[in-house]
Amino acid sequence: MANTTMAQIPKINPLYRLQWEPAQNGHVLLYPEGMVQLNGPASEILTRIDGQTDVAQIIASLQQTFPEAEGLADDVISFLEDAHEQNWITL
Amino acid sequence: MSKTGLPCSAQPVTLGAGADIKPTSRPLWLLAELTYKCPLQCPYCSNPLDFAGVDTELTTEEWITVFKQGREMGAVQLGFSGGEPLVRKDLEELIAAARDMGYYTNLITSGVGLSEKKVKNFRSAGLDHIQVSFQASDESVNAMLSGSEKAFKQKLKMAREVKAQGYPMVLNFVTHRHNIDQIDKIIELCVELDADFVELATCQYYGWGFENREWLMPSIEQLRHAEARTQAWREKLAEAGSKMKLIFVTPDYYEERPKACMSGWGEVFLTVTPDGTALPCHSARMLPIEFPNVRETTLEHIWYASNGFNHYRGFDWMEEPCRSCSEKEKDFGGCRCQAFMITGNANAADPVCSKSADHHKILASRKTNAQFKTENEAEFVYRNHKNSSVFFKQR
């Protein structure tokens, strides 16, 4: 996926469930008999994926929350491509 | 994804292989063995040999209390297993209660006793995932191993229904001498059924599997062939853009270092057996240790304070060569059950390890078992109530 565009609308793969775990104080992705513990940036991005919001809007929303962040667009796209590769999301 | 399958495949499990999860002292994985009853008689079942001696089962309310206590402690994956969990009439109610608490709910089943209606109703109740276990890719071997002629067709039908209802699907094949050479057919079947994850778990030797070692163990040539074919399939699937994941588990009898069993004793897993006994792994009942029961105390006390769960935590219990071994933090000395079964000493190094003084027993087992060339199915000790009663009386 080297050509992720701003207009694409990512969706969480229905194989996975994104959930807040109070005991772990973090978000996790649950899948058959397994779990991925997400770090802060990964949760910030994945929780903005709702099947309606496009990549540009996700980046804008993050930029609003983290106004001081530099190179955010590249980081987000690179994460989404990785998440797609991992099969966590569809694009 | 489990690295080595779940109890119905007679395997210990690793949570989230490939995922970024560190062992935490929290029962992230709660395995509910709802019943020892099962319509099949697989000769590698991990249930205790003397299960016939267990004649009580936790009630619906007792299970729900266990789930609640587990969830409060941070448990997140819940497996409904057995025996055959479909035997429990309250399964749908248990699924609904668990999903409502926020668990990711897994049903580990042979598919025997499942129906379109149940697949649908369980989905409505909130079931997240159904794992269907297969004994082989064709009817005759499947029938031989499970003791049921009809089972194979039923499994295929149910696997299709599971996909149709939108569940993620994990197909589990326990492989051994009688089916491992069919690896291509097995994978073809998984492609055809559109599985999301496939576990090709070479049978390990616990419970009934230990009794039937000499009839189950593949030769090294069989094993290498199957590994090579699996790798070839991975490449072929990747090329075709398939997302299906193939997980191949080598039997540890062919390793030189032990597995980090259960990701460490009392680190991640908690199994509750049909009668409420709580175990750090589903095989641990065989050990000469007293384990607590959920009917008598809370899960929190069991996890943090019981002697059974604290017994093999840390490294102080270790004997040589584990105690001074540089790899002890990696594999925790291997599997306690295997050490006990093969050496008679549950504190010993897992004899799979080449540093173990008993490693020659594993080597001898490989050699002995490779000598059997005829498949005389009548030699299996099938996992059924009659055979179990014999083991129960011997105790």
XYZ file of N, CA, C and O in Angstrom, chain A residues 15-17 19-24 28 30-37 84-87, chain B residues 1-2 6 19-21 26 71 76-77 99 102-104 106 128-129 131 168 196 199 243:
176
model
N -12.614 -8.534 11.755
C -11.938 -9.611 12.498
C -11.451 -9.121 13.859
O -11.169 -9.906 14.744
N -11.322 -7.794 13.973
C -10.744 -7.219 15.192
C -11.765 -6.376 15.935
O -12.663 -5.808 15.339
N -11.589 -6.292 17.233
C -12.433 -5.406 18.033
C -11.532 -4.458 18.809
O -10.640 -4.906 19.533
N -10.993 -1.948 21.742
C -11.657 -1.812 23.045
C -10.747 -1.147 24.070
O -9.546 -1.401 24.092
N -11.328 -0.343 24.921
C -10.595 0.255 26.034
C -10.543 -0.745 27.177
O -11.568 -1.324 27.549
N -9.348 -0.988 27.698
C -9.197 -1.910 28.826
C -8.737 -1.135 30.058
O -7.565 -0.756 30.169
N -9.664 -0.907 31.005
C -9.291 -0.143 32.204
C -8.109 -0.779 32.946
O -7.213 -0.078 33.410
N -8.099 -2.111 33.042
C -7.034 -2.784 33.802
C -5.657 -2.538 33.197
O -4.654 -2.576 33.893
N -5.627 -2.310 31.877
C -4.336 -2.083 31.223
C -4.111 -0.597 30.945
O -3.070 -0.223 30.412
N -6.885 -1.864 23.288
C -6.374 -3.121 22.737
C -7.175 -3.474 21.492
O -8.314 -3.017 21.318
N -8.668 -6.753 19.898
C -8.920 -8.151 20.236
C -9.259 -8.914 18.971
O -9.939 -8.391 18.087
N -8.780 -10.115 18.890
C -9.070 -10.984 17.754
C -9.076 -12.416 18.264
O -8.783 -12.640 19.449
N -9.421 -13.393 17.443
C -9.553 -14.752 17.969
C -8.354 -15.198 18.807
O -7.242 -15.327 18.287
N -8.583 -15.373 20.075
C -7.600 -15.874 21.021
C -6.369 -14.994 21.154
O -5.314 -15.460 21.588
N -6.482 -13.737 20.764
C -5.299 -12.886 20.836
C -5.617 -11.437 21.136
O -6.779 -11.022 21.180
N -4.561 -10.674 21.339
C -4.718 -9.273 21.712
C -3.476 -8.484 21.306
O -2.366 -8.953 21.469
N -3.705 -7.299 20.773
C -2.596 -6.383 20.491
C -2.765 -5.210 21.434
O -3.823 -4.582 21.457
N -1.743 -4.936 22.231
C -1.804 -3.770 23.112
C -1.319 -2.569 22.315
O -0.231 -2.606 21.742
N -2.751 -1.592 7.818
C -3.382 -2.313 6.713
C -2.615 -3.591 6.415
O -3.195 -4.654 6.194
N -1.311 -3.461 6.428
C -0.448 -4.621 6.202
C -0.716 -5.702 7.253
O -0.739 -6.896 6.971
N -0.951 -5.248 8.501
C -1.242 -6.172 9.604
C -2.668 -6.718 9.529
O -3.055 -7.541 10.357
N -3.448 -6.166 8.597
C -4.830 -6.606 8.425
C -5.774 -6.076 9.512
O -6.879 -6.574 9.663
N -3.335 -14.555 18.506
C -3.468 -15.884 17.910
C -2.738 -16.893 18.770
O -1.639 -16.650 19.218
N -3.329 -17.992 18.987
C -2.662 -18.967 19.817
C -1.521 -19.593 19.043
O -1.619 -19.841 17.856
N -5.685 -24.543 21.279
C -6.388 -24.601 22.544
C -6.636 -26.036 22.980
O -6.337 -26.947 22.259
N 2.056 -10.659 18.579
C 1.533 -9.390 19.074
C 2.484 -8.872 20.143
O 3.253 -9.608 20.728
N 2.360 -7.590 20.379
C 3.283 -6.968 21.307
C 2.760 -7.075 22.722
O 2.350 -6.092 23.336
N 2.719 -8.271 23.261
C 2.194 -8.422 24.613
C 3.229 -9.035 25.536
O 3.820 -10.050 25.250
N -1.554 -11.118 35.405
C -2.993 -10.866 35.359
C -3.572 -11.962 34.470
O -3.017 -12.260 33.426
N -13.109 -10.807 34.929
C -13.153 -9.556 34.175
C -12.695 -8.377 35.039
O -11.974 -7.496 34.574
N -9.516 -10.702 29.567
C -10.109 -10.103 28.380
C -10.511 -11.153 27.341
O -11.486 -10.987 26.628
N -9.768 -12.244 27.293
C -10.153 -13.332 26.388
C -10.822 -14.422 27.214
O -10.303 -14.824 28.260
N -20.084 -11.695 27.111
C -19.912 -10.625 26.120
C -20.356 -9.287 26.707
O -19.726 -8.256 26.470
N -17.765 -7.530 28.480
C -16.667 -6.987 27.675
C -15.619 -7.997 27.258
O -14.593 -7.637 26.690
N -15.858 -9.247 27.529
C -14.915 -10.274 27.079
C -14.935 -10.420 25.561
O -15.980 -10.201 24.931
N -13.819 -10.836 24.994
C -13.793 -11.356 23.634
C -14.077 -12.838 23.804
O -13.312 -13.561 24.436
N -14.691 -16.714 22.802
C -14.261 -17.739 21.848
C -14.943 -19.061 22.170
O -14.909 -19.507 23.322
N -17.984 -13.844 19.726
C -17.061 -13.192 18.803
C -16.430 -14.160 17.808
O -16.103 -13.791 16.691
N -16.221 -15.387 18.237
C -15.409 -16.272 17.402
C -15.710 -17.738 17.682
O -15.911 -18.127 18.826
N -14.066 -21.458 16.889
C -12.969 -22.259 16.341
C -13.458 -23.688 16.152
O -13.886 -24.330 17.100
N -15.131 -14.320 12.456
C -13.794 -14.700 11.996
C -13.641 -16.211 12.212
O -14.227 -16.744 13.150
N -9.745 -17.636 8.220
C -8.904 -16.466 8.454
C -7.570 -16.867 9.076
O -6.536 -16.306 8.761
N -4.514 -23.139 12.249
C -3.493 -23.688 13.143
C -3.204 -25.115 12.741
O -4.091 -25.960 12.777
N -5.140 -13.225 2.786
C -4.800 -12.776 4.138
C -4.811 -13.952 5.126
O -4.638 -13.774 6.321
